Short mmCIF file of C-alpha atoms and ligand atoms in Angstrom, two decimals:
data_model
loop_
_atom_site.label_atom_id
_atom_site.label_comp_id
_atom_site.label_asym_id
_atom_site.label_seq_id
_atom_site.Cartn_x
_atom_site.Cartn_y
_atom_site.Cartn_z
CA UNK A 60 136.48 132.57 58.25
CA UNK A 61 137.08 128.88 58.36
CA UNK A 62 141.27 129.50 57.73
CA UNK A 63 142.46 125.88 58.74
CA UNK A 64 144.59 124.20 55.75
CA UNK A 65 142.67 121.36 54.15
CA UNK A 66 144.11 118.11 54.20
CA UNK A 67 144.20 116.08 51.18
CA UNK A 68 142.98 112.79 50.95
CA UNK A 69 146.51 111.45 49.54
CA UNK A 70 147.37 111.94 53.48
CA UNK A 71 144.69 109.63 54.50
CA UNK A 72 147.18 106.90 55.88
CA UNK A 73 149.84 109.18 57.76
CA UNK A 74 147.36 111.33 59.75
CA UNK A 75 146.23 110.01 63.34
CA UNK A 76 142.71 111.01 63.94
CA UNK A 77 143.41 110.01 67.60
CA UNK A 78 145.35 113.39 67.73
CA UNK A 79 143.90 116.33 69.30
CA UNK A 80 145.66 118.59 67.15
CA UNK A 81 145.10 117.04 64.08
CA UNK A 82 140.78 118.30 64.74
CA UNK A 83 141.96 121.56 66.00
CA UNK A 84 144.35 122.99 63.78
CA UNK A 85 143.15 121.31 60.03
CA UNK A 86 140.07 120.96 57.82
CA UNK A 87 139.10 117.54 57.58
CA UNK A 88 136.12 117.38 54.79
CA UNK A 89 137.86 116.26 52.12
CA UNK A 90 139.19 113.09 54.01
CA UNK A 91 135.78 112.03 55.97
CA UNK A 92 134.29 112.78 52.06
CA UNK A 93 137.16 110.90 50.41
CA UNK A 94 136.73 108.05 53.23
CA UNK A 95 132.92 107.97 52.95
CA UNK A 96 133.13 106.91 49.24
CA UNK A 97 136.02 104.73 49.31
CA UNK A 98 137.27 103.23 52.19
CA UNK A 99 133.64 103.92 54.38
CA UNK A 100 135.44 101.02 57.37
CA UNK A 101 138.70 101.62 57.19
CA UNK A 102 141.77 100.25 59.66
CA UNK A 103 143.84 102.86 60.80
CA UNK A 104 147.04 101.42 61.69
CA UNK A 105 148.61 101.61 65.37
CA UNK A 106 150.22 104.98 66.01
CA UNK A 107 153.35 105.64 67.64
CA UNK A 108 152.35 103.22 71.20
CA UNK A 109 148.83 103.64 70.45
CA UNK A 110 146.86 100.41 68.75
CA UNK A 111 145.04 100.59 65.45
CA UNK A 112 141.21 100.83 65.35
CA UNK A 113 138.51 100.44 62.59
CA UNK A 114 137.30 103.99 61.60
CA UNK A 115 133.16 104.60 60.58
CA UNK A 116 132.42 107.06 58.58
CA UNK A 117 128.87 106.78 56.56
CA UNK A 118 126.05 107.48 58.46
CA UNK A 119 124.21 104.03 57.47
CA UNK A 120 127.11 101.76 59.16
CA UNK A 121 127.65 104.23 62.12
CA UNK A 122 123.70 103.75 62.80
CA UNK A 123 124.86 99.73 62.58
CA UNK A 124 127.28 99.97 65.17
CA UNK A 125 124.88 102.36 67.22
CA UNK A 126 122.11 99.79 67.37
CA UNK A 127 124.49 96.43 67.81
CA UNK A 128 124.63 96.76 71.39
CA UNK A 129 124.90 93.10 71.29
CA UNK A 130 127.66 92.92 69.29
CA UNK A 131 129.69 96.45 70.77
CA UNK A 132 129.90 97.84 74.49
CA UNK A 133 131.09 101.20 75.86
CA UNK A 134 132.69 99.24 78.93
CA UNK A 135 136.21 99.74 77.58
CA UNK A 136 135.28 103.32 77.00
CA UNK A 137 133.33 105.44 74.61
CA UNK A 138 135.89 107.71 72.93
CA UNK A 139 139.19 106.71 71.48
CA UNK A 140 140.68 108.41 74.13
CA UNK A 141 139.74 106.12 76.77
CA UNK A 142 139.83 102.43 74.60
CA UNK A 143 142.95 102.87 73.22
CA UNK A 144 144.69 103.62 76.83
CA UNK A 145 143.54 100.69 78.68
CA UNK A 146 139.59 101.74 79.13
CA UNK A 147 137.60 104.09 81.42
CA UNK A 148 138.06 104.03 84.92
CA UNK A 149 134.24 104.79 85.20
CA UNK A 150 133.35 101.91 83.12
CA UNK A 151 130.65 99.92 84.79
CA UNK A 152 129.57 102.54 87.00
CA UNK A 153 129.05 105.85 84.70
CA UNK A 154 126.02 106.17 82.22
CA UNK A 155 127.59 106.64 79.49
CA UNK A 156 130.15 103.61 79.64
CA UNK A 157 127.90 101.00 81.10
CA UNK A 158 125.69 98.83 79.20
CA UNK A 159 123.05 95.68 80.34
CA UNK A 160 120.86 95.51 82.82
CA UNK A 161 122.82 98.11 85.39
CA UNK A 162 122.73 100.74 82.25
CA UNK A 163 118.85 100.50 81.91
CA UNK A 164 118.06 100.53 85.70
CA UNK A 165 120.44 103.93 86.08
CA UNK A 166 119.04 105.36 83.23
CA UNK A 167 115.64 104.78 84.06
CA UNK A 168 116.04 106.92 87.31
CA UNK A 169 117.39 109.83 85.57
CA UNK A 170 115.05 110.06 82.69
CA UNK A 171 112.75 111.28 85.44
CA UNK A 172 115.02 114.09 85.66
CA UNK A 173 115.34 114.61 82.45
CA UNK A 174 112.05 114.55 80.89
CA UNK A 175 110.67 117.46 78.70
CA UNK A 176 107.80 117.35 81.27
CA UNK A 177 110.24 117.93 84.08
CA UNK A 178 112.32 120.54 82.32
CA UNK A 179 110.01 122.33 79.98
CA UNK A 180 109.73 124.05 84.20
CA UNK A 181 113.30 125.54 83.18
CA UNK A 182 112.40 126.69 80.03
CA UNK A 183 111.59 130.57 81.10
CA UNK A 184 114.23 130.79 83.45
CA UNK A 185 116.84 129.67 80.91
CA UNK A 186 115.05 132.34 78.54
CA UNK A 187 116.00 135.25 81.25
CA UNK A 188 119.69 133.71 82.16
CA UNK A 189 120.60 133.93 78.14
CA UNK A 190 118.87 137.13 77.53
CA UNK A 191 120.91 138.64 80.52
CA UNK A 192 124.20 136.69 79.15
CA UNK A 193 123.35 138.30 75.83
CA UNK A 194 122.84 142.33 77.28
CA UNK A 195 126.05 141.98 78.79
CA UNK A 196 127.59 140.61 76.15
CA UNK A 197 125.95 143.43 73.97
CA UNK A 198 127.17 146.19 76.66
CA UNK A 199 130.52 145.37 77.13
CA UNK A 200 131.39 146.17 73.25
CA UNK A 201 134.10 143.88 72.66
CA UNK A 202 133.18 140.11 74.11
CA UNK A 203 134.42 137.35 73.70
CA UNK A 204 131.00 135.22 73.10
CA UNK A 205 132.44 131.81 73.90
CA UNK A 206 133.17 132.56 77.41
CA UNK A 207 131.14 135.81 78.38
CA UNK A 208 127.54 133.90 76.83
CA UNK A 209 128.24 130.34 75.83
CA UNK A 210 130.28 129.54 78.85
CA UNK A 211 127.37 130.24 80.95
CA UNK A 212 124.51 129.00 79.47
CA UNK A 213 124.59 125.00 79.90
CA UNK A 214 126.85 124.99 83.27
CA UNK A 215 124.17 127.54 84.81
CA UNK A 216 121.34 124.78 83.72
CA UNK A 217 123.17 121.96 84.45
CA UNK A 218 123.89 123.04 88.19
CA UNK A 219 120.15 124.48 88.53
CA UNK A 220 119.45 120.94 88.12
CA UNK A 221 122.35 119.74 90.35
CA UNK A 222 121.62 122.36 92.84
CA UNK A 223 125.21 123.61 92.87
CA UNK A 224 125.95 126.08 95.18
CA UNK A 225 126.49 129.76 92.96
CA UNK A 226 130.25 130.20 94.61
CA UNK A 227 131.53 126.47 93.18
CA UNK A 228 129.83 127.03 89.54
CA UNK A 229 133.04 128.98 88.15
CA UNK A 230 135.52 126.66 89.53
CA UNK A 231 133.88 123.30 88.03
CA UNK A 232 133.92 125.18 84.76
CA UNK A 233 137.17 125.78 84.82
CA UNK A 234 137.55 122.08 86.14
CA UNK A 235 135.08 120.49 83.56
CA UNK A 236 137.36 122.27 80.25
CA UNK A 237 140.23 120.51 81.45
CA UNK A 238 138.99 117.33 81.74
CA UNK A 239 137.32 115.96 77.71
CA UNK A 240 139.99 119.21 76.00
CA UNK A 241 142.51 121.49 76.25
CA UNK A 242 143.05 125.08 75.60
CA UNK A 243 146.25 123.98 74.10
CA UNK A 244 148.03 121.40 71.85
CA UNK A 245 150.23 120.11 74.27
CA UNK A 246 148.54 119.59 77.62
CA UNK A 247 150.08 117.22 79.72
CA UNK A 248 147.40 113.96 80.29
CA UNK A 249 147.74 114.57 83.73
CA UNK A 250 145.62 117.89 83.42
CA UNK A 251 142.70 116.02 82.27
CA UNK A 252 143.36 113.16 84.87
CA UNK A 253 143.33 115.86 88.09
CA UNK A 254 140.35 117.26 86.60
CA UNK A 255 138.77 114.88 86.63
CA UNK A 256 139.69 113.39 89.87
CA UNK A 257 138.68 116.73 91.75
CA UNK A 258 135.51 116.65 89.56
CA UNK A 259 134.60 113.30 91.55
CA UNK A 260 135.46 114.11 94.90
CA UNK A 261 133.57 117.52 94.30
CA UNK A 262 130.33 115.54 94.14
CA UNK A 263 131.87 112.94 97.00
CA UNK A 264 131.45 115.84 99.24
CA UNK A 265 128.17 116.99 97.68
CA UNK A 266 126.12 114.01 97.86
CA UNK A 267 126.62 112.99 101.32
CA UNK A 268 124.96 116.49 102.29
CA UNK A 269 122.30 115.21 99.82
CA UNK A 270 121.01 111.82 101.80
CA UNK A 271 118.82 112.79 103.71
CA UNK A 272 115.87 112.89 101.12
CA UNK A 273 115.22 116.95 101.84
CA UNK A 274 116.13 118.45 98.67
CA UNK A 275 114.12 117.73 94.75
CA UNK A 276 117.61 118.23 92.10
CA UNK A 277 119.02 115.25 90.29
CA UNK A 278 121.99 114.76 93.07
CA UNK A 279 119.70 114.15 95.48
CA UNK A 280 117.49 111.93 92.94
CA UNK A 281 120.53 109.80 92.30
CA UNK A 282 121.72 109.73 96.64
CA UNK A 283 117.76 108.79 97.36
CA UNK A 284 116.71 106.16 94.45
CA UNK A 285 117.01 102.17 94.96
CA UNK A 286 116.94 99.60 92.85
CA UNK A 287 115.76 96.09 93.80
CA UNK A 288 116.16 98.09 97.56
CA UNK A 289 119.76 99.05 97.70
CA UNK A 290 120.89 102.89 97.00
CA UNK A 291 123.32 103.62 94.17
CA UNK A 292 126.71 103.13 95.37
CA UNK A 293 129.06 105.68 95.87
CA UNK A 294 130.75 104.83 92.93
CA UNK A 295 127.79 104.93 90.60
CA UNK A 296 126.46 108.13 92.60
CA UNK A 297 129.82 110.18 92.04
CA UNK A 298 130.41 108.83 88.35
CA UNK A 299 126.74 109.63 87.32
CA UNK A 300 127.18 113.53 88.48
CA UNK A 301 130.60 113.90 86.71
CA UNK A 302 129.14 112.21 84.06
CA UNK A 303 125.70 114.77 83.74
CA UNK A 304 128.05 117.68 84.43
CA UNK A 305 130.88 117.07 81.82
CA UNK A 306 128.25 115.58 79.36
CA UNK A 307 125.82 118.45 79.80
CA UNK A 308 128.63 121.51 79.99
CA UNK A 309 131.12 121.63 77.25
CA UNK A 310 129.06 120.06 74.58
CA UNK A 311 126.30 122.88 75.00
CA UNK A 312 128.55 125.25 75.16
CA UNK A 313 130.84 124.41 72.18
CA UNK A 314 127.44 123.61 70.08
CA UNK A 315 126.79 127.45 71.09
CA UNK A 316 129.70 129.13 69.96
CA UNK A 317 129.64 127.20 66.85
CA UNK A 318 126.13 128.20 66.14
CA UNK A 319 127.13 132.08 66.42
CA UNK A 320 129.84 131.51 64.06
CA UNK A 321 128.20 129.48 61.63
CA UNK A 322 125.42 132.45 61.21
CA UNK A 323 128.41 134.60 60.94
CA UNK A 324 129.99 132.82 57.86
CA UNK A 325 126.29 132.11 56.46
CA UNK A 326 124.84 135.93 56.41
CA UNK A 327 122.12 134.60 54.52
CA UNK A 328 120.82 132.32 57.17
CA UNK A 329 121.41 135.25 59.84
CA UNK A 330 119.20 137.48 57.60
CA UNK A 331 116.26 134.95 57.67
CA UNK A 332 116.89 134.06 61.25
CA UNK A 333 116.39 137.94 61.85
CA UNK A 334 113.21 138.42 59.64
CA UNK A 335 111.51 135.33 61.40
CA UNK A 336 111.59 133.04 58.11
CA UNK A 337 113.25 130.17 59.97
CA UNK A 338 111.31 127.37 62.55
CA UNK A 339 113.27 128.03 65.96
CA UNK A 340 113.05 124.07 66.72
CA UNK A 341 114.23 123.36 62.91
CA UNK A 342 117.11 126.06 63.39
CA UNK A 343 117.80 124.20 65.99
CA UNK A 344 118.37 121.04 64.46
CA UNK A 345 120.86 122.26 61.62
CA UNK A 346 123.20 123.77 64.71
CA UNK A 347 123.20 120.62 66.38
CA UNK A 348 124.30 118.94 62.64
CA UNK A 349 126.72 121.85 61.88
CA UNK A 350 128.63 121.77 65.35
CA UNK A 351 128.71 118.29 65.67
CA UNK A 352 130.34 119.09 69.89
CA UNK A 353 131.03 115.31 69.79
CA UNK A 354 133.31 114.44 67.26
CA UNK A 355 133.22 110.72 67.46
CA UNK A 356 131.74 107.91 69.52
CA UNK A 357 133.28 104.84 70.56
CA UNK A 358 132.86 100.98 71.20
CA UNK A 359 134.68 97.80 71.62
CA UNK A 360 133.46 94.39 69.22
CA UNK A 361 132.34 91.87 72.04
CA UNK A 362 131.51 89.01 69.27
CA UNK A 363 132.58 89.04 65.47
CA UNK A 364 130.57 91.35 63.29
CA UNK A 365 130.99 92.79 59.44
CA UNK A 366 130.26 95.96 58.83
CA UNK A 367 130.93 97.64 54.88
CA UNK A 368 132.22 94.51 53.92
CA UNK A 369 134.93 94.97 56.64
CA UNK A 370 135.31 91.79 59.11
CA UNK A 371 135.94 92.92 62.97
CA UNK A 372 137.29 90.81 65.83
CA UNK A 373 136.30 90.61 69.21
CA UNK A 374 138.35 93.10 70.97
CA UNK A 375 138.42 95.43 68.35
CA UNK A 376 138.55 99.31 68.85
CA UNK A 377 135.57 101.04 66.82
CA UNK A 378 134.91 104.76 66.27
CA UNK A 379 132.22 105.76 64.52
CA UNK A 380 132.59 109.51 63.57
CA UNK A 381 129.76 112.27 63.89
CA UNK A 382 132.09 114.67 62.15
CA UNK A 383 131.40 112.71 58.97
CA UNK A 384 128.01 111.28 59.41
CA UNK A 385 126.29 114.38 59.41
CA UNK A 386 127.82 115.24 55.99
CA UNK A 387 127.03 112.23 54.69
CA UNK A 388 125.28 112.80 51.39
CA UNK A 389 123.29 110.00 50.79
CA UNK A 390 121.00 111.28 54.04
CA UNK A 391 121.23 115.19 53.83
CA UNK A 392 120.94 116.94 50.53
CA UNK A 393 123.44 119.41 50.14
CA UNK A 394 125.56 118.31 53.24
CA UNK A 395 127.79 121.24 53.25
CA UNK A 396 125.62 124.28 53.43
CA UNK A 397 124.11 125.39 56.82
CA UNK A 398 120.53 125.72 56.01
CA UNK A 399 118.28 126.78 59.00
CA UNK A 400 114.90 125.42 57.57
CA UNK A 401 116.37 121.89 56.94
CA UNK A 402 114.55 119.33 57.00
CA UNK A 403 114.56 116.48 57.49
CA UNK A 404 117.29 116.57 59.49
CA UNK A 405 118.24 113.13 61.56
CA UNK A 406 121.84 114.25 62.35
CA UNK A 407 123.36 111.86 64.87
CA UNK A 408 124.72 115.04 67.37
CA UNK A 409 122.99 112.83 70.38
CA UNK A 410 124.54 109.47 68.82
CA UNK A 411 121.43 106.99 68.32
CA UNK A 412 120.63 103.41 70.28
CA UNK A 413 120.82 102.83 74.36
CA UNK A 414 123.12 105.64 74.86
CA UNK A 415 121.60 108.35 72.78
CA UNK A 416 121.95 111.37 74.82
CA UNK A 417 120.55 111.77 78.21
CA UNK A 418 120.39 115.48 77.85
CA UNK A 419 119.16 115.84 74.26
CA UNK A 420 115.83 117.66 75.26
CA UNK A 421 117.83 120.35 77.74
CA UNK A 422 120.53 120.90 75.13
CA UNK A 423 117.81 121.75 72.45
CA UNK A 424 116.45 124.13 74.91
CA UNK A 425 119.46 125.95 75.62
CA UNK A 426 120.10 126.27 72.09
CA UNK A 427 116.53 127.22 71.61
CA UNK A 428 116.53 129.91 73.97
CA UNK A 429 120.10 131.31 72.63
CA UNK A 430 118.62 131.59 69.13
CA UNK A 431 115.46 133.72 69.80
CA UNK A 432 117.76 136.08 71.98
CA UNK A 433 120.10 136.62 69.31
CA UNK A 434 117.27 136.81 66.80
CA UNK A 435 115.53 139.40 69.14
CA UNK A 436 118.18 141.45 71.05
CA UNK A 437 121.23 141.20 68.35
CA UNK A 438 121.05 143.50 65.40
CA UNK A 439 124.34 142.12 63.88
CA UNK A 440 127.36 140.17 65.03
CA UNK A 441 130.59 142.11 64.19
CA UNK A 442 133.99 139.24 63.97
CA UNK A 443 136.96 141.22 66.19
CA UNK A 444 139.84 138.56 65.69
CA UNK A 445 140.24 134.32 64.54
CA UNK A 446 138.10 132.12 66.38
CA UNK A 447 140.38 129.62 68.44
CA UNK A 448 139.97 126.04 68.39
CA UNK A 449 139.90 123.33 71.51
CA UNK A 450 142.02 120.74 71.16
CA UNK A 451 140.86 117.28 71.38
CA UNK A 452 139.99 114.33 69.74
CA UNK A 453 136.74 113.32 71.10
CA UNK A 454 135.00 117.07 71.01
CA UNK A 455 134.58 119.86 68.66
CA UNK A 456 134.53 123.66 69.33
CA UNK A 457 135.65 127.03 69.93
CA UNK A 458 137.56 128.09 73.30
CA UNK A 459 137.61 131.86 72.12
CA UNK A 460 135.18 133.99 69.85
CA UNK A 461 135.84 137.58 69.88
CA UNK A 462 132.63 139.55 68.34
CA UNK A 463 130.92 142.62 69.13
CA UNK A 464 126.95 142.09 69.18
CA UNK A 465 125.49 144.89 68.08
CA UNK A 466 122.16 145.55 69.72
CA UNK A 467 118.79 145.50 67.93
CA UNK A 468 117.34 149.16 68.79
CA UNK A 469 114.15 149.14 71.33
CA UNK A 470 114.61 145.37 72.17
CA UNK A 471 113.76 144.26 75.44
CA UNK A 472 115.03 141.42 77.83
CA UNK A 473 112.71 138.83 79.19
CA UNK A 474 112.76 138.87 82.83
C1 HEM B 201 125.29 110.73 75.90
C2 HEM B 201 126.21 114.40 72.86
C3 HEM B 201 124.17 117.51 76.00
C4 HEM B 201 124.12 114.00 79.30
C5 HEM B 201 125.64 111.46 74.78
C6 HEM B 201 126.14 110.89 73.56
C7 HEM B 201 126.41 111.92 72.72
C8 HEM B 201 126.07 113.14 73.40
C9 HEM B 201 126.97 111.84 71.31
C10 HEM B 201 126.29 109.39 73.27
C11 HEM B 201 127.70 108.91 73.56
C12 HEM B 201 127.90 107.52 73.05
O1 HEM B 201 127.09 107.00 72.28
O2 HEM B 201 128.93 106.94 73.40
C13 HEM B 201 125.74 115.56 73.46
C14 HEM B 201 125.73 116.87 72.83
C15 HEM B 201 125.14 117.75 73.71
C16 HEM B 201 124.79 116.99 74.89
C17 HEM B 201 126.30 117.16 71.45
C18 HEM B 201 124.88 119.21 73.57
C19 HEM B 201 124.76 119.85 72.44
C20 HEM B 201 123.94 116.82 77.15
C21 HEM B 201 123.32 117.36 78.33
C22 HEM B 201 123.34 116.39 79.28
C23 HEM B 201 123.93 115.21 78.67
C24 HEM B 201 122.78 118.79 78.46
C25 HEM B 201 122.85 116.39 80.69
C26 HEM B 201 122.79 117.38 81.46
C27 HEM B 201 124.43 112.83 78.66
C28 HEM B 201 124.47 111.53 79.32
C29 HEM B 201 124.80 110.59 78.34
C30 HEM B 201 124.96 111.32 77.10
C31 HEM B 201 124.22 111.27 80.80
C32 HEM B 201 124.96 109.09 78.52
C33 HEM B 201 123.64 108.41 78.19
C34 HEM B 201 123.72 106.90 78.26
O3 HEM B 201 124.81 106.35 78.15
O4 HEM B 201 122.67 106.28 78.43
N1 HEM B 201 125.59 112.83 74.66
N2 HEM B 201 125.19 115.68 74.70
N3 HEM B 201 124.28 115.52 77.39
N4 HEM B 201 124.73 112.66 77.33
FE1 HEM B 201 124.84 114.14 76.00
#
């Protein structure tokens, strides 16, 4: 089912893996395979106005740049994206692109939040959300799995935990796939950028209702903590939601879709998923290393390092790729075929070092709980039309799947 023309490694040097459409539209395995064994740090040259930038692609230096955290930061962004247009506006104030001392204090508050201890609490109520997804999915006929069950599934946890009011939910979806992708090749920046911005001053307006120390979700957690005595500032408090909502939505939900489709183009993995001959937390594992929802990760060199032989300078723009660690064959044996029961399996989906992910225990959940559904309500999963790519260059998915799950006779939803 995977249609997309390969490119050839003889292209290596005019492709732009800053492109959006370039991830979207073509099969990139035989370049990150090509640039794994030959050119494993390589400098891709500026781009039209955009500056060059040293690309990673074995899983042994990306782990390098992911535990250098003296010798990288996130502060001029963590994705191409943001460090090759001037930085991240949120830098400094946002999780994800902050680093020192102000990085470990934020984090420690919502690791509270985010324990399995804390959410292991969700874990039966996500179980009845995804087997209801999944019925109507199942009675509808005709679906369209990445929006009627995927699209659902992490934004309903995510504002559970946010306490989102139900009647905002569909509208900050909407928002929140505008603002990391598009549904097309062409969207104009500013789509992302007022996406973004009404992301923000969505959770302005939500967390001054949340002051007043009354309510238990992670908003409130974030409007009520102090450190060394002074509350988060508004800043931090409205970058730290966006940041929770956009990291926790569309990566779930692309890792999702990709999971379905990957069982549909491996029938012999869907076969032992069905008779039970697979470990539900391995299974888990190889979907995370298979969909890869984050295709790269990004830093900037804040003193001189060499990596593969390759000398950077401070300043430099680094992106370490996901895409192509996880195929990397000197760490999983036969790279290219999904296997359920793998294992070992240390994939770097979450990234690795300070900023592995936040949400890495509720995504594995989610995925957890979408599995056994499937493997207990879903008979077989019938392809109606091509899959449709996202387009962007810092995530990987699937904005339309149209299937028909066929439903497993005399199987019963947990409620
Ligand atoms: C960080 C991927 C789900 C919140 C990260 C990073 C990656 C990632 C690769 C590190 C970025 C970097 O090193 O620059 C994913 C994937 C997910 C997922 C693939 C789903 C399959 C979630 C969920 C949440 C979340 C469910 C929360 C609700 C965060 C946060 C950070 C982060 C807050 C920043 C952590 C820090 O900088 O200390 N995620 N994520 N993610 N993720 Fe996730």
């Amino acid at each position: 089912m995977n249609t997309r023309p390969v490119i050839s490694p003889d292209d290596i040097d005019a492709i732009d893996l800053a492109d959006a459409r370039l991830h979207a539209e073509y099969d990139l395995s035989e370049v990150w395979r090509h640039l794994r064994a030959h050119r494993p740090v390589y400098w891709h040259t500026p781009r039209e106005s955009r500056p060059g930038f040293w690309v990673v692609s074995r899983y042994a230096d990306a782990m390098t740049v992911y535990r250098g955290k003296d010798r990288f930061t996130t502060e001029g962004g963590n994705a191409l994206a943001t460090i090759l247009t001037g930085g991240d506006s949120a830098s400094g104030t946002m999780l994800a692109v902050t680093d020192g001392q102000r990085h470990a204090q934020i984090r420690n508050i919502l690791m509270r939040a985010f324990s399995p201890r804390m959410l292991d609490e969700i874990k039966q109520a996500l179980k009845v959300t995804v087997d209801r997804l999944l019925v109507e999915a199942i009675e509808k006929g005709p679906c369209d799995y990445a929006h009627d069950v995927s699209g659902n599934v992490p934004l309903g946890a995510i504002c559970d935990l946010l306490a989102i009011p139900r009647e905002d939910r569909r509208h900050l979806l909407d928002l929140t796939s505008h603002a990391w992708s598009s549904d097309y090749a062409d969207a104009p920046y500013e789509d992302s950028w007022t996406a973004k911005n009404e992301i923000l001053l969505y959770f302005s307006d939500l967390a001054t209702t949340r002051r007043d120390g009354k309510h238990d979700d992670v908003v409130s957690l974030l409007a009520s903590s102090r450190i060394d005595g002074e509350h988060l500032t508004d800043a931090e408090l409205m970058a730290n939601c966006y940041g929770l909502m956009i990291g926790g939505d569309e990566t779930g939900r692309h890792a999702i879709t990709g999971g379905l489709l990957a069982l549909m183009e491996n029938p012999d993995q869907w076969a032992a998923l069905k008779k039970g001959e697979v470990d539900m937390s391995t299974a888990v594992e190889e979907v995370l290393r298979w969909t890869h929802p984050s295709l790269h990760g990004g830093r900037t060199v804040t003193g001189d390092v060499s990596i593969g032989g390759e000398r950077f300078a401070t300043g430099d723009a680094v992106s370490v790729w996901i895409s192509s660690a996880n195929f990397d064959g000197e760490v999983f044996a036969d790279p290219d075929r999904f296997d359920l029961n793998r294992s070992p399996n240390k994939h770097l989906t979450f990234a690795f070092g300070s900023h592995f992910c936040l949400g890495h225990y509720l995504a594995r959940l989610e995925i957890e709980a979408v599995l056994d559904g499937l493997q207990r309500l879903v008979a077989d999963i019938e392809p109606l039309g091509p899959a449709q790519p996202i387009y962007s260059s810092i995530l990987s998915g699937l904005q339309s799947l149209p299937v028909r799950l066929v439903p497993e006779p005399g199987a019963t939803a947990a409620s």
